[in-house]
Amino acid sequence: MFTRRSDVPFDKDDTSRYLPWLIAFMVFLAALALASVFVLGHVAANWDRGLSDTLTVQLPSGEDTKTDERRAAAAMDLLKKTSGIERADLLDRKQVAELLEPWLGPATGNSDLPLPQVINVEIDGSLELDVAGLETELRAVVPGATIDDHRIWMDGFIRSLHAVEALGILVFIFVAIATVGTIVFATRTGLGLHRETIEVLHLIGARDSYIAGQFATRSMFLGLRGSLIGILAAVPVLLGIGLLVNSLDSGFLPKMELTAAGWTAIALLLPTTAIVAWITARITVVRTLNRRL
Amino acid sequence: MDEVVRFENVGLRYGLGPEVLQDVTFSLTPGSFHFLMGASGAGKSSLMKLMYLALRPTRGIVSLFGREVAMVPRDGLPALRRQIGVVFQEFRLLTHQTAFDNVALPLRIAGRRESEVRKHVEELLAWVGLQDHMEAKPETLSGGQQQRVAIARAVITRPKLLLADEPTGNVDDRIAARLLHLFEELNKLGTTIVIATHSKVLAGETGHPILRLEDGHLEVVEQDAVLTRGVPRGTSQGASIAPPLSPGVEE
Ligand SMILES: Nc1ncnc2c1ncn2[C@@H]1O[C@H](COP(=O)(O)OP(=O)(O)O)[C@@H](O)[C@H]1O
Ligand SMILES: [Mg+2]
């Protein structure tokens, strides 16, 4: 089964040494590109669902505590009356200080620094809430109040996630084209190296398809070997990156994980590469031989 | 019946060089046996290459089996070539394959079943005296043994036309006689044969007509078979050693 008899002495040429490594490298890149596409797609989908149901209302700090309290009460009143809002929570000074800590430093809570007041609002995602209208109403009660609609920010963020995803797909396509090009080049080189043998086969009555079949079979095995190496190299790298990213535990980021679909896609690189190598070599041989006697 | 080979005013030159063949006109009828003679460099191999479709003429018309070669589309060439057995001057064996695989090649290319292939190839290799070298790579064989592998490969499909370029150049007289006998047997089975040689001895033994090449021109010389000092056919060899040839490949 594994003693492949070939009429063309492929073992004696260099392509069998360098081609698998080139293919391995490209399959490795393709696996990373695929993984990024799947991970980002997964992240975007989950984020969409998780965080889009909240708003943050910010009230500017007044001259004194009494003004602050009055403004907070007025804003809370308005929010509770508005339909589509499920709950509204006024954060106390300590919580706000915690939120601002990354920007203002750990002493924020203890200082006399004027802090804005923050209200976390949960909305009913199924209802269309007029955020802009609500902001106008809120400003009538508390001048200078702002609403941070996460959706707007999220939309932008998810758009850029999708952009990176598209970049991954682009890289994948480029790598695929480069792989096909490499196989075409290696096959042409082989046709030149084995010109003598090919002529003898032709003179004995071999059809182009017979010779193409021999090149295709060998290209397929080189492709298999190369993609196996590439995939075996990519798996530990992907697992390592996964561990690293998730150990950062960056709170608001959803878990970065490669789904089963992602792993399947990477595994499918193996047969795909073999088939592409087979077809590419076959077409290259038939086309090239067509120009000979 | 159609002529097997027909040349009309064929000229051949390599690149911008002089014409190696000029106004070559001849035809071979089915079942004929010719020697192609001429000094070294006279153009014997070139003429053979035109017949086995490794070269196209620079002028004139070459026809094989009644078909004008220039008119045959590329995908029609394998069918023509499978009816031609060739013993190349430099053998052109596949050096990475065994003697067995080299001889099996034309049958495998023609898509024959492996069981059939094994039977025919083993018989023929035994007949040319290589039964103990079936698994040997060409480089481990002597020049004469390689030549016999090349001849076996050329005749294994029982071609309609056999072209042998200096097929006995590397073997001793006994083997040469035996190979000649193989060609005679094939000829009796209907194969048209052309053997290029510069050996007058070989050609003189049989009484077959001679295609003589000189200064690029070809003339056909009939030999009087009665006057030749040939090896008496069939007596020294015996009827039992008729070559075991597989049935011809039909396209
Ligand atoms: N591939 C080639 N390119 C250029 N000249 C060639 C080539 N092959 C043969 N020749 C020339 O053609 C002439 C005939 O050669 P060839 O047919 O091999 O003669 P022969 O077989 O009778 O010795 C010689 O002068 C040879 O140098
Ligand atoms: Mg010659």
XYZ file of C-alpha atoms and ligand atoms in Angstrom:
572
model
C 0.000 0.000 0.000
C 2.748 2.420 0.897
C 5.265 1.252 -1.662
C 4.342 3.749 -4.301
C 5.931 2.834 -7.596
C 6.528 5.926 -9.615
C 7.823 6.065 -13.166
C 9.361 9.456 -12.530
C 12.379 9.366 -10.172
C 11.046 11.992 -7.770
C 13.170 10.768 -4.866
C 16.203 12.127 -6.607
C 15.111 15.743 -6.809
C 15.241 18.466 -4.212
C 11.591 19.447 -4.330
C 10.712 16.535 -2.047
C 12.944 18.113 0.577
C 11.933 21.765 0.460
C 8.299 21.630 -0.640
C 6.878 20.018 2.541
C 8.592 22.652 4.685
C 7.268 25.527 2.590
C 3.806 24.013 2.753
C 4.210 23.424 6.503
C 5.051 27.092 7.012
C 2.051 28.232 5.004
C -0.352 25.819 6.660
C 0.969 27.100 10.003
C 0.150 30.691 8.970
C -3.208 29.607 7.598
C -4.033 27.861 10.886
C -3.217 31.004 12.882
C -5.270 33.170 10.514
C -8.201 30.745 10.723
C -7.944 30.629 14.517
C -8.033 34.432 14.786
C -11.073 34.563 12.521
C -12.939 31.991 14.605
C -11.934 33.455 17.974
C -12.843 37.014 17.009
C -16.117 35.889 15.476
C -16.957 34.093 18.709
C -15.989 37.098 20.848
C -18.007 39.526 18.746
C -21.086 37.339 18.901
C -20.956 36.935 22.688
C -20.176 40.535 23.385
C -23.076 41.652 21.299
C -25.442 39.738 23.513
C -23.848 40.364 26.917
C -23.293 44.064 27.207
C -25.742 45.822 25.019
C -28.496 46.087 27.623
C -26.923 48.723 29.837
C -26.560 52.494 29.831
C -24.441 54.673 32.047
C -25.770 58.074 33.119
C -23.249 60.629 34.306
C -24.176 63.725 36.301
C -21.645 66.526 36.698
C -20.623 67.188 40.265
C -22.198 70.302 41.873
C -20.708 72.883 44.201
C -21.867 71.036 47.304
C -23.279 67.715 48.455
C -26.808 69.031 48.627
C -26.858 69.999 44.989
C -25.476 66.574 44.134
C -28.193 64.811 46.106
C -30.928 66.906 44.531
C -29.655 66.249 41.043
C -29.341 62.518 41.694
C -32.874 62.307 43.047
C -34.262 64.209 40.050
C -32.435 61.999 37.595
C -33.472 58.778 39.355
C -37.086 59.974 39.351
C -37.032 60.580 35.638
C -35.349 57.271 34.869
C -37.824 55.262 36.918
C -40.727 56.883 35.096
C -39.300 56.086 31.692
C -40.695 52.927 30.136
C -38.160 50.417 28.865
C -35.877 50.900 31.832
C -35.778 47.919 34.156
C -33.632 49.292 36.932
C -31.420 52.216 37.769
C -28.720 52.118 40.464
C -26.966 55.171 41.789
C -23.348 54.310 42.548
C -21.952 55.697 45.786
C -18.783 57.798 45.924
C -16.642 54.767 46.730
C -17.858 52.805 43.674
C -17.323 55.792 41.414
C -13.834 56.224 42.829
C -13.150 52.570 41.991
C -14.339 53.080 38.448
C -12.048 56.072 38.043
C -9.097 54.511 39.799
C -7.379 53.417 36.598
C -7.290 57.033 35.472
C -6.956 59.027 38.667
C -4.970 56.729 40.948
C -5.768 54.834 44.184
C -6.195 57.954 46.336
C -9.257 59.097 44.403
C -11.808 57.956 47.001
C -10.212 59.768 49.917
C -9.505 63.081 48.271
C -11.876 65.992 48.056
C -11.728 65.769 44.315
C -15.144 66.525 42.813
C -16.407 63.287 41.339
C -19.260 62.935 38.890
C -22.220 60.862 39.955
C -22.869 57.697 38.034
C -26.101 55.793 37.555
C -26.054 52.276 36.092
C -29.165 51.667 34.034
C -30.410 48.309 32.829
C -32.783 48.490 29.945
C -35.160 45.975 28.496
C -33.330 44.989 25.368
C -36.535 43.987 23.634
C -37.898 47.553 23.634
C -36.613 50.301 21.445
C -35.389 52.979 23.861
C -34.922 56.506 22.476
C -31.568 57.230 24.075
C -31.166 60.666 22.502
C -34.675 61.725 23.631
C -33.985 60.493 27.128
C -30.747 62.490 27.217
C -32.627 65.684 26.274
C -35.180 65.100 29.006
C -32.428 64.382 31.496
C -30.602 67.600 30.647
C -33.768 69.575 31.305
C -33.639 68.281 34.889
C -29.884 68.094 35.366
C -27.902 70.383 33.083
C -24.751 68.779 31.743
C -25.952 65.183 32.271
C -24.710 62.655 29.722
C -25.767 59.180 28.771
C -23.110 56.741 27.686
C -24.815 54.377 25.343
C -22.611 51.302 25.337
C -24.261 50.253 22.158
C -22.630 53.008 20.208
C -19.270 52.294 21.705
C -19.861 48.534 21.333
C -20.894 48.915 17.736
C -17.633 50.657 16.997
C -15.676 48.054 18.868
C -17.423 45.160 17.203
C -16.937 46.811 13.856
C -13.211 46.877 14.456
C -13.343 43.241 15.609
C -14.970 42.386 12.307
C -12.298 44.380 10.504
C -9.577 42.322 12.180
C -11.570 39.208 11.290
C -11.650 40.312 7.647
C -7.913 40.847 7.830
C -7.541 37.247 9.062
C -9.593 36.027 6.102
C -7.452 38.113 3.762
C -4.251 36.657 5.214
C -5.745 33.194 4.794
C -6.554 33.882 1.138
C -3.061 35.243 0.470
C -1.485 32.219 2.114
C -3.695 29.929 0.013
C -2.657 31.716 -3.182
C 1.007 31.559 -2.171
C 0.647 27.831 -1.495
C -0.872 27.170 -4.901
C 1.876 29.293 -6.489
C 4.568 27.337 -4.679
C 3.123 24.029 -5.846
C 2.878 25.298 -9.424
C 6.504 26.404 -9.273
C 7.720 23.149 -7.721
C 5.776 21.122 -10.297
C 7.246 23.131 -13.175
C 10.708 22.617 -11.722
C 9.987 18.894 -11.540
C 8.828 18.848 -15.158
C 12.135 20.412 -16.156
C 14.242 18.105 -14.017
C 12.517 14.976 -15.299
C 12.266 16.033 -18.917
C 14.191 12.954 -20.089
C 11.973 10.488 -18.251
C 8.831 12.273 -19.396
C 9.983 12.077 -23.009
C 10.579 8.337 -22.692
C 7.120 7.880 -21.157
C 5.588 9.883 -23.989
C 7.439 7.873 -26.642
C 6.241 4.651 -25.064
C 2.702 5.941 -25.486
C 1.866 7.552 -22.149
C -0.839 10.183 -22.212
C -0.343 13.530 -20.511
C -2.913 12.456 -17.935
C -0.769 9.424 -17.019
C 2.246 11.638 -16.378
C 0.101 14.276 -14.670
C -1.264 11.559 -12.395
C 2.224 10.678 -11.241
C 3.067 14.297 -10.448
C -0.305 14.811 -8.768
C 0.062 11.763 -6.516
C 3.457 12.840 -5.370
C 2.363 16.454 -4.881
C -0.514 15.173 -2.765
C 1.804 13.202 -0.480
C 4.180 16.157 -0.127
C 1.172 18.363 0.650
C -0.045 15.894 3.274
C 3.366 15.735 4.884
C 3.727 19.519 4.879
C 0.281 20.299 6.235
C 0.678 17.687 8.970
C 3.876 19.398 10.134
C 2.223 22.831 9.891
C -0.831 21.795 11.897
C 1.243 19.991 14.519
C 3.276 23.183 14.953
C 0.211 25.440 15.107
C -1.686 23.509 17.799
C 0.741 24.143 20.710
C 1.177 27.755 19.609
C -2.602 28.299 19.610
C -3.007 26.586 22.981
C -0.180 28.744 24.359
C -1.696 31.985 23.079
C -5.054 30.913 24.527
C -3.567 30.326 27.982
C -1.701 33.630 27.849
C -4.691 35.734 26.753
C -7.089 34.195 29.240
C -4.639 34.453 32.144
C -4.699 38.236 31.694
C -8.311 38.007 32.902
C -9.180 41.410 31.571
C -12.549 41.525 33.309
C -14.852 42.996 30.709
C -13.431 40.919 27.822
C -15.377 37.757 27.121
C -13.386 34.529 27.263
C -11.169 34.075 24.206
C -11.665 30.559 23.035
C -11.324 28.571 19.874
C -14.597 26.759 19.357
C -14.989 23.214 18.110
C -15.815 24.665 14.701
C -12.484 26.494 14.738
C -10.509 23.378 15.595
C -12.409 21.454 12.929
C -11.556 24.098 10.332
C -7.885 23.836 11.250
C -8.002 20.032 11.071
C -9.643 20.302 7.642
C -6.522 22.102 6.418
C -4.936 18.640 6.180
C -7.207 17.070 3.532
C -7.746 20.445 1.863
C -4.038 20.994 1.360
C -3.650 17.472 -0.035
C -6.508 17.930 -2.481
C -5.308 21.385 -3.555
C -1.778 20.004 -4.050
C -3.134 17.154 -6.164
C -5.324 19.342 -8.371
C -2.713 22.084 -8.751
C 0.029 19.677 -9.829
C -2.269 17.902 -12.252
C -3.432 21.059 -13.968
C 0.124 22.426 -14.092
C 1.472 19.274 -15.743
C -1.286 19.018 -18.340
C -0.955 22.699 -19.228
C 2.829 22.589 -19.451
C 2.985 19.345 -21.456
C 0.453 20.705 -23.879
C 3.140 23.007 -25.154
C 5.529 20.137 -25.913
C 5.614 17.733 -28.856
C -3.383 -2.410 -46.946
C -1.905 0.868 -45.751
C 1.809 1.293 -45.651
C 3.180 1.236 -42.118
C 5.613 4.052 -42.791
C 5.669 6.508 -45.646
C 8.146 9.377 -46.141
C 7.682 11.871 -48.943
C 10.484 14.346 -49.692
C 11.330 14.557 -46.020
C 14.024 16.997 -44.978
C 15.386 17.496 -41.488
C 17.724 20.024 -40.014
C 18.675 20.746 -36.421
C 18.240 24.422 -35.701
C 20.064 26.456 -38.311
C 22.454 23.625 -39.175
C 22.728 21.840 -42.520
C 20.069 19.402 -43.639
C 20.867 16.074 -42.018
C 18.264 14.367 -44.193
C 17.365 15.534 -47.694
C 14.457 14.513 -49.873
C 14.035 11.184 -48.130
C 11.307 9.191 -49.824
C 10.481 5.573 -49.025
C 7.728 3.395 -47.656
C 7.530 0.230 -45.582
C 4.841 -2.344 -46.257
C 3.335 -4.326 -43.383
C 5.482 -7.260 -42.360
C 8.616 -5.972 -44.047
C 12.079 -6.184 -42.465
C 14.737 -3.590 -43.249
C 18.177 -2.741 -42.062
C 19.011 0.941 -41.924
C 22.678 1.396 -42.679
C 25.076 4.260 -42.959
C 28.275 5.555 -41.459
C 28.277 7.001 -37.980
C 26.702 10.455 -38.191
C 24.894 9.637 -41.428
C 21.509 10.329 -39.823
C 20.262 6.848 -38.886
C 19.113 7.907 -35.433
C 17.547 11.057 -36.838
C 15.514 9.041 -39.325
C 14.449 6.661 -36.551
C 13.363 9.620 -34.393
C 11.152 10.861 -37.185
C 9.541 7.420 -37.319
C 8.978 7.132 -33.578
C 7.644 10.688 -33.371
C 10.384 12.195 -31.262
C 11.094 14.682 -34.033
C 9.028 16.469 -36.661
C 10.473 16.902 -40.169
C 11.414 20.420 -41.255
C 9.828 19.647 -44.607
C 8.059 16.830 -46.395
C 5.395 14.437 -45.204
C 5.675 11.591 -42.694
C 2.776 9.147 -42.522
C 2.354 6.275 -40.073
C -0.254 3.546 -40.464
C -1.858 5.560 -43.227
C -2.166 8.765 -41.221
C -0.263 11.932 -41.928
C 1.501 12.624 -38.654
C 1.335 16.418 -38.984
C -2.464 16.140 -39.061
C -2.769 14.020 -35.915
C -3.843 16.097 -32.906
C -1.707 15.912 -29.815
C -4.063 13.601 -27.948
C -4.011 11.196 -30.869
C -0.263 10.649 -30.630
C -0.249 8.119 -27.727
C -2.455 5.755 -29.746
C 0.034 5.909 -32.644
C 3.033 5.507 -30.368
C 1.583 2.443 -28.641
C 1.784 0.618 -31.963
C 5.488 1.351 -32.198
C 8.160 -0.409 -30.163
C 11.443 1.435 -29.877
C 14.896 0.272 -28.822
C 16.725 3.541 -28.234
C 20.396 3.766 -29.045
C 21.125 4.894 -25.483
C 18.501 2.444 -24.100
C 16.803 5.192 -22.058
C 15.768 2.800 -19.305
C 14.233 4.276 -16.168
C 17.300 4.068 -13.949
C 15.415 4.027 -10.640
C 13.260 1.085 -11.614
C 13.996 -2.622 -11.784
C 14.390 -4.529 -15.026
C 10.940 -5.972 -14.394
C 9.289 -2.572 -13.984
C 11.062 -1.200 -17.049
C 9.738 -3.998 -19.222
C 6.298 -3.779 -17.606
C 6.042 -0.037 -18.292
C 4.387 -0.150 -21.749
C 1.786 -2.638 -20.504
C 1.040 -0.542 -17.432
C 0.813 2.625 -19.516
C -1.653 0.820 -21.749
C -3.666 -0.017 -18.636
C -3.199 -3.789 -18.570
C -4.095 -5.785 -15.466
C -1.201 -6.411 -13.084
C -1.618 -10.204 -13.141
C -1.333 -10.180 -16.914
C 1.642 -7.844 -16.717
C 3.536 -10.131 -14.342
C 3.044 -13.218 -16.454
C 4.154 -11.650 -19.735
C 7.076 -9.723 -18.332
C 8.489 -12.706 -16.454
C 8.261 -14.905 -19.532
C 9.885 -12.365 -21.801
C 12.684 -11.527 -19.369
C 13.410 -15.240 -18.996
C 13.487 -15.562 -22.743
C 16.084 -12.832 -23.144
C 18.117 -14.555 -20.414
C 17.444 -12.117 -17.589
C 15.346 -14.333 -15.330
C 17.895 -13.888 -12.553
C 18.000 -10.112 -12.901
C 14.335 -9.154 -12.798
C 14.725 -7.071 -9.663
C 18.049 -5.561 -10.698
C 18.357 -1.831 -11.326
C 19.852 -0.976 -14.739
C 23.038 0.444 -13.231
C 23.906 -2.995 -11.829
C 23.485 -4.611 -15.250
C 26.109 -4.839 -17.976
C 25.660 -2.903 -21.212
C 24.472 -6.015 -22.998
C 21.994 -6.846 -20.244
C 20.609 -3.304 -20.299
C 20.191 -3.597 -24.023
C 18.185 -6.774 -23.625
C 15.953 -5.029 -21.084
C 15.477 -2.214 -23.607
C 14.591 -4.707 -26.336
C 12.187 -6.564 -24.077
C 10.488 -3.256 -23.256
C 10.179 -2.479 -26.968
C 8.571 -5.783 -27.915
C 6.457 -6.578 -24.843
C 3.287 -5.141 -26.392
C 3.922 -6.862 -29.727
C 3.966 -3.572 -31.614
C 3.007 -3.285 -35.288
C 6.260 -1.459 -35.977
C 9.553 -2.160 -34.233
C 12.372 0.349 -34.517
C 15.729 -0.671 -33.078
C 18.634 1.753 -33.102
C 21.929 -0.183 -33.043
C 20.366 -2.912 -30.884
C 23.290 -5.285 -31.027
C 26.074 -2.798 -30.524
C 26.857 -3.938 -26.991
C 26.425 -7.675 -27.109
C 28.552 -10.587 -28.197
C 27.853 -12.549 -31.374
C 25.901 -15.317 -29.667
C 23.522 -12.835 -28.004
C 23.357 -10.800 -31.208
C 22.209 -13.875 -33.111
C 19.631 -14.604 -30.465
C 18.303 -11.027 -30.542
C 18.186 -11.136 -34.318
C 16.209 -14.329 -33.976
C 13.785 -12.524 -31.655
C 13.283 -9.837 -34.287
C 12.769 -12.524 -36.953
C 10.116 -14.209 -34.834
C 8.347 -10.921 -34.277
C 8.535 -10.265 -37.994
C 6.933 -13.638 -38.713
C 4.080 -12.624 -36.417
C 3.521 -9.611 -38.669
C 5.574 -6.867 -37.080
C 7.248 -4.448 -39.457
C 10.869 -4.055 -38.466
C 13.627 -1.521 -39.031
C 17.006 -2.123 -37.452
C 19.609 0.607 -37.649
C 23.122 -0.731 -37.646
C 26.510 0.043 -39.062
C 27.441 -3.635 -38.884
C 27.578 -5.178 -42.358
C 27.882 -8.587 -40.742
C 24.557 -8.333 -38.987
C 22.763 -7.062 -42.059
C 24.461 -9.466 -44.391
C 23.338 -12.550 -42.495
C 19.681 -12.266 -43.232
C 19.142 -11.078 -46.746
C 16.675 -8.385 -45.750
C 16.648 -5.220 -47.858
C 18.747 -2.287 -46.764
C 17.887 1.368 -46.412
C 21.217 3.040 -47.072
C 21.882 6.588 -45.859
C 24.630 8.594 -47.431
C 25.102 12.379 -47.552
C 21.598 12.844 -46.249
C 20.068 10.817 -49.066
C 18.376 7.456 -48.726
C 18.373 4.588 -51.177
C 16.803 1.173 -50.869
C 19.109 -1.730 -51.668
C 17.619 -5.199 -52.159
C 19.855 -8.070 -51.026
C 19.789 -11.449 -52.662
C 18.805 -13.678 -49.762
C 20.212 -16.781 -51.445
C 23.723 -15.393 -51.537
C 23.881 -14.378 -47.893
C 25.858 -16.409 -45.430
C 23.098 -16.379 -42.861
C 22.645 -18.352 -39.686
C 20.208 -21.065 -40.783
C 16.980 -19.917 -39.262
C 15.122 -22.204 -36.906
C 17.741 -24.964 -36.840
C 20.306 -23.815 -34.321
C 17.746 -22.146 -32.128
C 14.978 -24.718 -32.224
C 11.276 -24.106 -32.449
C 10.756 -24.312 -28.707
C 12.296 -20.971 -27.997
C 9.842 -18.806 -29.836
C 9.616 -15.544 -27.922
C 6.713 -15.311 -25.484
C 5.024 -12.152 -26.559
C 1.868 -10.748 -25.153
C -0.977 -10.025 -27.565
C -0.776 -6.636 -29.142
C -2.351 -3.623 -27.515
C -5.472 -2.600 -29.319
C -6.398 1.037 -29.137
N 20.046 16.963 -31.331
C 20.895 17.299 -32.323
N 21.231 18.589 -32.512
C 22.050 18.947 -33.501
N 22.614 18.077 -34.345
C 22.321 16.768 -34.216
C 21.444 16.316 -33.187
N 21.331 14.983 -33.297
C 22.104 14.603 -34.335
N 22.697 15.684 -34.882
C 23.578 15.655 -36.071
O 22.889 15.037 -37.108
C 23.751 14.179 -37.823
C 23.172 12.782 -37.833
O 23.195 12.256 -36.515
P 22.548 10.864 -36.154
O 21.179 10.860 -36.693
O 22.715 10.630 -34.717
O 23.465 9.859 -36.989
P 23.747 8.307 -36.764
O 22.704 7.762 -35.870
O 23.716 7.730 -38.129
O 25.105 8.196 -36.175
C 25.108 14.264 -37.154
O 25.890 15.173 -37.890
C 24.801 14.830 -35.808
O 25.877 15.614 -35.366
Mg 22.781 6.779 -34.087
